[in-house]
């Protein structure tokens, strides 16, 4: 009786997990399969999942339909610059909020929290006008500078830093370490999971960002991959789904790889910070 | 090597003053133990020496030099924390080396120092291990090695043994005494455990509510307690004390100073009671004797009595202590002493 009940329990559990997994994985699967089909195959009814013969040339067609090398370089420069800038600003800020007591600290922290509640759509016009005023609208900077401070990252890292026993920091001070060294040699190595998570989230959201570069750029030279892929629809015609999906596969590939390599760290970070 | 001096030191946290106008001299090269119940300010004193929570007013001098404005890392002190505070991402070697690196000690010298210190504390085989793979006792040694390697003039320890099991604690106690002998530097050790204090200290500084109750050798603290608090804090079990019934004074005697007998004797102070509990601890037995007016703990080296047995507690005159209404001990040659002794004798006769 008991074991039967167990069997039903685990069976239900696996079925439900399977359904959820399928729901999440199906769009990706469909995208990849479509990228490997010929044009007529994408249109057949009833639709078929697998292509008769994988069409690898779709990728070549997609990449040759525009300045994709420039797009990719732009995307890499923008995303990497954002992540580096964010780390440089976020680590000292989180350290100060977690381990220092100073006047106005609660107010400043409230301001940080407020910052990550305001969506970009609210601020893009004044930000655009300001950057245009500075004369940098034809460079990559408008895609980088507004994201230099990562409010969510400061919040998450602060929670993480708060769990580091103060005695460890005091020990380092007694060992004659400067505050900068304490951050770099003690706090950062102890927070690798949190930093990996924040870095990954940041990478995904800026690699995939469409809205911000769309409104901040006006020339091919500074556009990122997302815009380039979206423009495939114009160059290849609205219904050339196999080519468009090939472009999309190229776009999401780095993200999938990043997830694969850092999933353990991410789980760790969320368990520690109690956000599970 | 260095002496430490507190001059009119006050420490407040927000509105609450923990220590007020405290003067204290910790002698150079001595093993000084700050002891007292939790919240008495002993850790606060230690942190003031280290510079982690500087005093609100007054001056702290190390080796005669005012260090009030010196950073913790520049004071020539090392601190061993209760939770060891080892850097978890560094190997044992990196942990020990960290302070040396920050002080710009050359690579060859570092290597030599780390190796000799780790041999001293028995960590040579673990230098490349991460702290998480070490036992509690080994982590303790890493913390000690990290402190020792800097050759500090002052060694500060904040309850360093309280996270160890009882057996290891006794063992480490002896090692620390030997270490102090070998290094000859000033040790300041904080504990709430009076047994630890008695066993290791050259000088005990007994504190309560931010005030120093007594500053003396373990021997003096035990035999000549300044006041009622000291008498009741030191000793296992502590001194038996009870109101004298005259001038608000109290009397007291150590648990081992009394003799238990089945019939009345001619002891100066005699009290009849019944044994409530009996704790057999091996070489000694502790009886809890209860009568009409008082309850006493009596320590005997022979286990002769049983629970519920009626007994006489007898204490000779020279083992009795008297404390005035101000809780200060009345010295044997003080004017009131004989009067109190006679008063207590009469009480017994009635």
XYZ file of C-alpha atoms in Angstrom, chain B:
350
model
C 56.995 43.332 24.113
C 54.871 46.038 25.537
C 52.790 47.138 28.471
C 49.250 48.385 27.971
C 47.721 51.252 29.863
C 44.186 52.588 30.017
C 43.897 56.181 31.213
C 40.439 57.483 32.170
C 38.915 55.495 29.368
C 35.209 55.775 28.620
C 33.374 53.781 25.991
C 29.799 54.407 24.911
C 27.689 52.758 22.266
C 25.074 55.320 21.295
C 23.444 56.422 24.534
C 24.649 53.596 26.734
C 27.977 53.899 28.478
C 29.608 50.519 28.878
C 32.843 51.622 30.531
C 33.396 54.843 32.448
C 36.664 56.436 33.565
C 38.554 53.190 33.700
C 42.220 53.054 34.656
C 44.153 49.855 34.162
C 47.775 48.869 33.743
C 48.555 45.582 32.016
C 52.127 44.614 32.676
C 54.674 43.871 29.987
C 55.222 40.179 29.308
C 52.489 38.992 31.667
C 49.574 36.677 30.929
C 46.623 38.825 31.924
C 43.105 37.412 31.859
C 40.071 39.651 31.699
C 37.224 37.711 33.211
C 33.630 38.460 34.134
C 30.037 37.604 33.309
C 28.802 38.352 29.786
C 28.196 42.037 29.162
C 30.770 43.145 31.749
C 32.883 45.008 29.193
C 35.847 42.657 28.943
C 35.601 42.189 25.169
C 35.085 45.939 24.792
C 38.410 46.501 26.581
C 40.124 44.016 24.290
C 38.693 45.635 21.168
C 39.899 49.012 22.392
C 43.440 47.663 22.661
C 43.153 46.264 19.130
C 41.702 49.531 17.864
C 38.618 47.859 16.381
C 36.231 49.920 18.542
C 38.287 52.887 19.743
C 37.431 54.479 23.085
C 34.997 57.390 23.268
C 37.321 59.382 25.536
C 40.538 58.856 27.464
C 43.727 57.276 26.164
C 45.021 53.775 25.476
C 48.803 53.426 25.608
C 50.794 50.537 24.208
C 54.413 50.532 25.295
C 53.944 54.042 26.651
C 52.768 55.388 23.302
C 49.265 56.778 22.846
C 47.710 54.633 20.103
C 44.304 56.357 20.105
C 44.806 57.409 16.508
C 46.760 54.409 15.277
C 45.067 51.979 12.875
C 44.566 48.379 14.127
C 47.130 47.019 11.676
C 49.816 49.441 12.901
C 49.536 48.768 16.628
C 51.735 45.696 16.784
C 48.924 43.582 18.193
C 47.403 40.300 17.029
C 43.939 39.072 17.934
C 42.595 35.535 18.001
C 38.812 35.544 17.687
C 36.342 33.151 19.249
C 35.197 31.948 15.825
C 38.848 32.061 14.580
C 37.884 34.339 11.656
C 40.061 32.414 9.229
C 39.893 33.584 5.605
C 37.851 30.737 4.108
C 38.970 31.134 0.505
C 42.677 31.060 1.318
C 44.805 28.016 2.040
C 46.398 27.595 5.464
C 49.672 29.006 4.097
C 47.941 32.037 2.568
C 46.076 32.628 5.816
C 49.302 32.707 7.818
C 51.094 34.754 5.159
C 48.452 37.416 4.615
C 49.651 39.764 7.354
C 53.280 39.380 6.306
C 52.446 40.177 2.695
C 50.625 43.316 3.781
C 53.650 44.312 5.822
C 55.859 43.861 2.743
C 57.969 41.052 4.149
C 60.179 39.513 1.458
C 59.220 36.209 -0.118
C 62.128 34.164 1.293
C 61.592 35.526 4.785
C 57.872 34.789 4.535
C 58.495 31.219 3.531
C 60.898 30.710 6.403
C 58.559 32.279 8.963
C 55.497 30.367 7.780
C 57.350 27.093 7.888
C 58.845 27.583 11.340
C 55.547 28.781 12.854
C 53.511 26.001 11.283
C 55.981 23.493 12.672
C 55.557 25.047 16.124
C 51.778 24.647 16.078
C 51.842 21.321 14.204
C 50.357 22.447 10.905
C 53.262 21.627 8.565
C 51.322 18.893 6.766
C 48.280 21.075 6.206
C 49.772 24.191 4.630
C 48.095 23.689 1.274
C 44.711 22.656 2.648
C 41.658 24.873 2.708
C 40.323 25.742 6.193
C 37.019 23.988 5.489
C 38.821 20.639 5.463
C 40.327 21.172 8.935
C 38.964 20.195 12.347
C 38.058 22.749 15.012
C 41.346 22.264 16.829
C 43.345 22.676 13.617
C 41.484 25.854 12.720
C 42.323 27.137 16.170
C 45.972 26.493 15.404
C 45.724 28.338 12.096
C 44.327 31.335 13.960
C 47.169 31.098 16.485
C 49.807 30.713 13.779
C 48.411 33.682 11.913
C 48.720 35.768 15.059
C 52.169 34.459 16.022
C 53.807 34.877 12.635
C 53.577 38.662 12.865
C 55.622 38.562 16.082
C 53.267 40.960 17.812
C 54.225 42.790 20.996
C 50.741 42.098 22.335
C 48.683 38.959 21.902
C 44.959 39.444 22.316
C 42.588 36.496 22.611
C 38.829 36.674 22.760
C 37.504 33.432 24.247
C 39.628 31.394 21.832
C 38.879 28.051 23.457
C 35.129 28.246 23.860
C 34.379 26.522 20.544
C 36.489 23.468 21.389
C 35.329 20.352 23.196
C 36.176 19.979 26.878
C 39.149 17.679 26.412
C 40.800 19.733 23.692
C 40.158 22.867 25.710
C 42.186 21.585 28.661
C 44.950 20.555 26.274
C 45.043 23.922 24.495
C 45.099 25.681 27.862
C 48.434 24.053 28.623
C 49.725 24.815 25.135
C 48.844 28.472 25.531
C 50.671 28.666 28.869
C 53.734 27.110 27.217
C 53.412 29.415 24.220
C 53.378 32.417 26.511
C 56.484 31.194 28.261
C 58.249 30.675 24.943
C 57.275 33.983 23.323
C 57.475 36.109 26.443
C 55.134 38.689 24.921
C 52.192 40.343 26.629
C 49.084 38.171 26.529
C 45.632 39.584 27.146
C 43.023 36.886 27.268
C 39.270 37.349 27.581
C 37.037 34.656 29.005
C 33.864 34.255 31.021
C 35.168 30.988 32.413
C 36.838 31.565 35.771
C 38.479 28.127 35.676
C 40.317 29.155 32.498
C 41.284 32.419 34.144
C 42.577 30.736 37.297
C 44.557 28.137 35.376
C 46.371 30.427 32.929
C 46.673 33.909 34.356
C 49.591 35.685 35.954
C 47.105 38.433 36.713
C 43.339 38.261 36.691
C 41.295 41.374 36.042
C 37.804 40.572 37.253
C 35.131 42.837 35.812
C 31.449 43.427 36.359
C 29.187 46.040 34.762
C 32.113 47.896 33.217
C 34.011 48.213 36.478
C 37.092 46.394 37.664
C 36.207 44.413 40.772
C 39.671 43.140 41.505
C 43.025 42.968 39.789
C 45.344 40.403 41.347
C 47.018 37.037 40.977
C 44.711 33.971 40.904
C 45.940 33.095 44.360
C 45.055 36.462 45.876
C 41.708 36.607 44.073
C 40.821 33.263 45.580
C 42.143 33.756 49.110
C 41.513 37.457 49.558
C 38.553 38.486 47.425
C 37.983 42.255 47.491
C 34.250 42.023 47.630
C 31.169 39.864 47.552
C 31.051 39.740 43.753
C 34.578 38.377 43.465
C 33.924 35.853 46.215
C 30.824 34.604 44.457
C 32.377 34.566 40.979
C 35.537 32.608 41.657
C 35.677 28.962 42.723
C 33.729 25.822 41.805
C 31.319 25.935 43.488
C 31.761 29.596 44.480
C 31.959 30.856 48.058
C 28.930 30.252 50.259
C 27.598 33.614 51.384
C 24.628 34.579 53.535
C 23.365 37.669 55.349
C 24.836 38.051 58.824
C 21.760 39.763 60.277
C 23.752 42.743 61.576
C 24.487 46.113 59.885
C 23.513 44.639 56.487
C 26.767 42.670 56.487
C 27.286 39.163 55.074
C 29.522 36.272 55.961
C 30.948 33.550 53.773
C 33.235 30.539 53.525
C 34.633 28.393 50.750
C 32.873 25.066 50.097
C 36.026 23.135 50.958
C 36.615 25.049 54.219
C 33.688 23.395 55.952
C 33.631 19.961 57.519
C 30.539 17.774 57.567
C 29.907 15.696 60.708
C 27.069 13.555 61.980
C 27.240 15.005 65.497
C 27.833 18.544 66.758
C 31.455 19.751 67.113
C 33.013 22.829 68.648
C 33.611 24.559 65.261
C 33.295 28.348 65.444
C 30.375 28.427 63.060
C 28.090 25.457 63.179
C 24.889 24.876 61.266
C 22.509 21.947 61.189
C 20.929 20.888 57.932
C 19.909 18.039 55.686
C 21.710 16.869 52.544
C 19.494 17.716 49.590
C 21.713 16.552 46.717
C 25.013 14.794 46.332
C 27.291 15.234 43.300
C 30.011 12.639 43.157
C 32.752 14.062 40.901
C 35.438 11.439 41.413
C 38.078 12.759 43.772
C 35.575 14.996 45.491
C 31.892 15.096 46.343
C 29.733 18.182 46.519
C 26.864 18.168 48.986
C 24.028 20.607 48.929
C 23.042 21.158 52.580
C 19.809 22.890 53.462
C 18.690 24.086 56.889
C 16.050 26.479 58.269
C 17.919 29.669 57.386
C 20.705 28.902 54.962
C 21.650 26.693 52.049
C 25.301 25.781 51.572
C 27.401 23.890 49.028
C 30.045 21.770 50.757
C 32.966 20.101 49.037
C 34.372 16.944 50.658
C 37.227 14.725 49.556
C 35.587 11.690 51.067
C 32.163 10.490 50.088
C 30.707 9.646 53.511
C 27.129 10.925 53.446
C 23.890 10.120 51.686
C 20.962 12.208 50.509
C 18.403 13.115 53.236
C 20.940 12.516 55.968
C 20.968 15.187 58.735
C 24.461 16.706 59.139
C 26.361 19.491 60.901
C 28.318 21.992 58.849
C 31.314 23.228 60.792
C 33.627 26.095 59.784
C 36.710 27.183 61.785
C 37.036 30.879 62.646
C 40.038 31.529 60.399
C 38.140 30.317 57.304
C 35.292 32.809 57.682
C 34.995 35.947 55.537
C 32.913 39.030 56.338
C 31.591 41.610 53.906
C 30.235 45.019 54.899
C 26.952 46.537 53.735
C 28.909 48.065 50.828
C 29.809 44.456 49.833
C 33.523 45.084 50.458
C 35.435 42.472 52.415
C 36.335 43.334 55.990
C 39.994 42.558 56.571
C 40.964 40.339 59.501
C 42.737 43.209 61.272
C 39.932 45.725 60.634
C 38.052 47.044 63.680
C 34.668 45.416 62.956
C 36.011 41.954 62.186
C 36.169 40.523 65.699
C 32.693 41.876 66.524
C 31.189 40.108 63.514
C 33.021 36.909 64.374
C 31.599 37.003 67.897
C 28.135 37.848 66.566
C 28.178 34.825 64.299
C 29.326 32.614 67.207
C 26.410 33.838 69.346
C 23.971 33.086 66.519
C 25.121 29.512 66.558
C 24.764 29.205 70.330
C 21.162 30.387 70.304
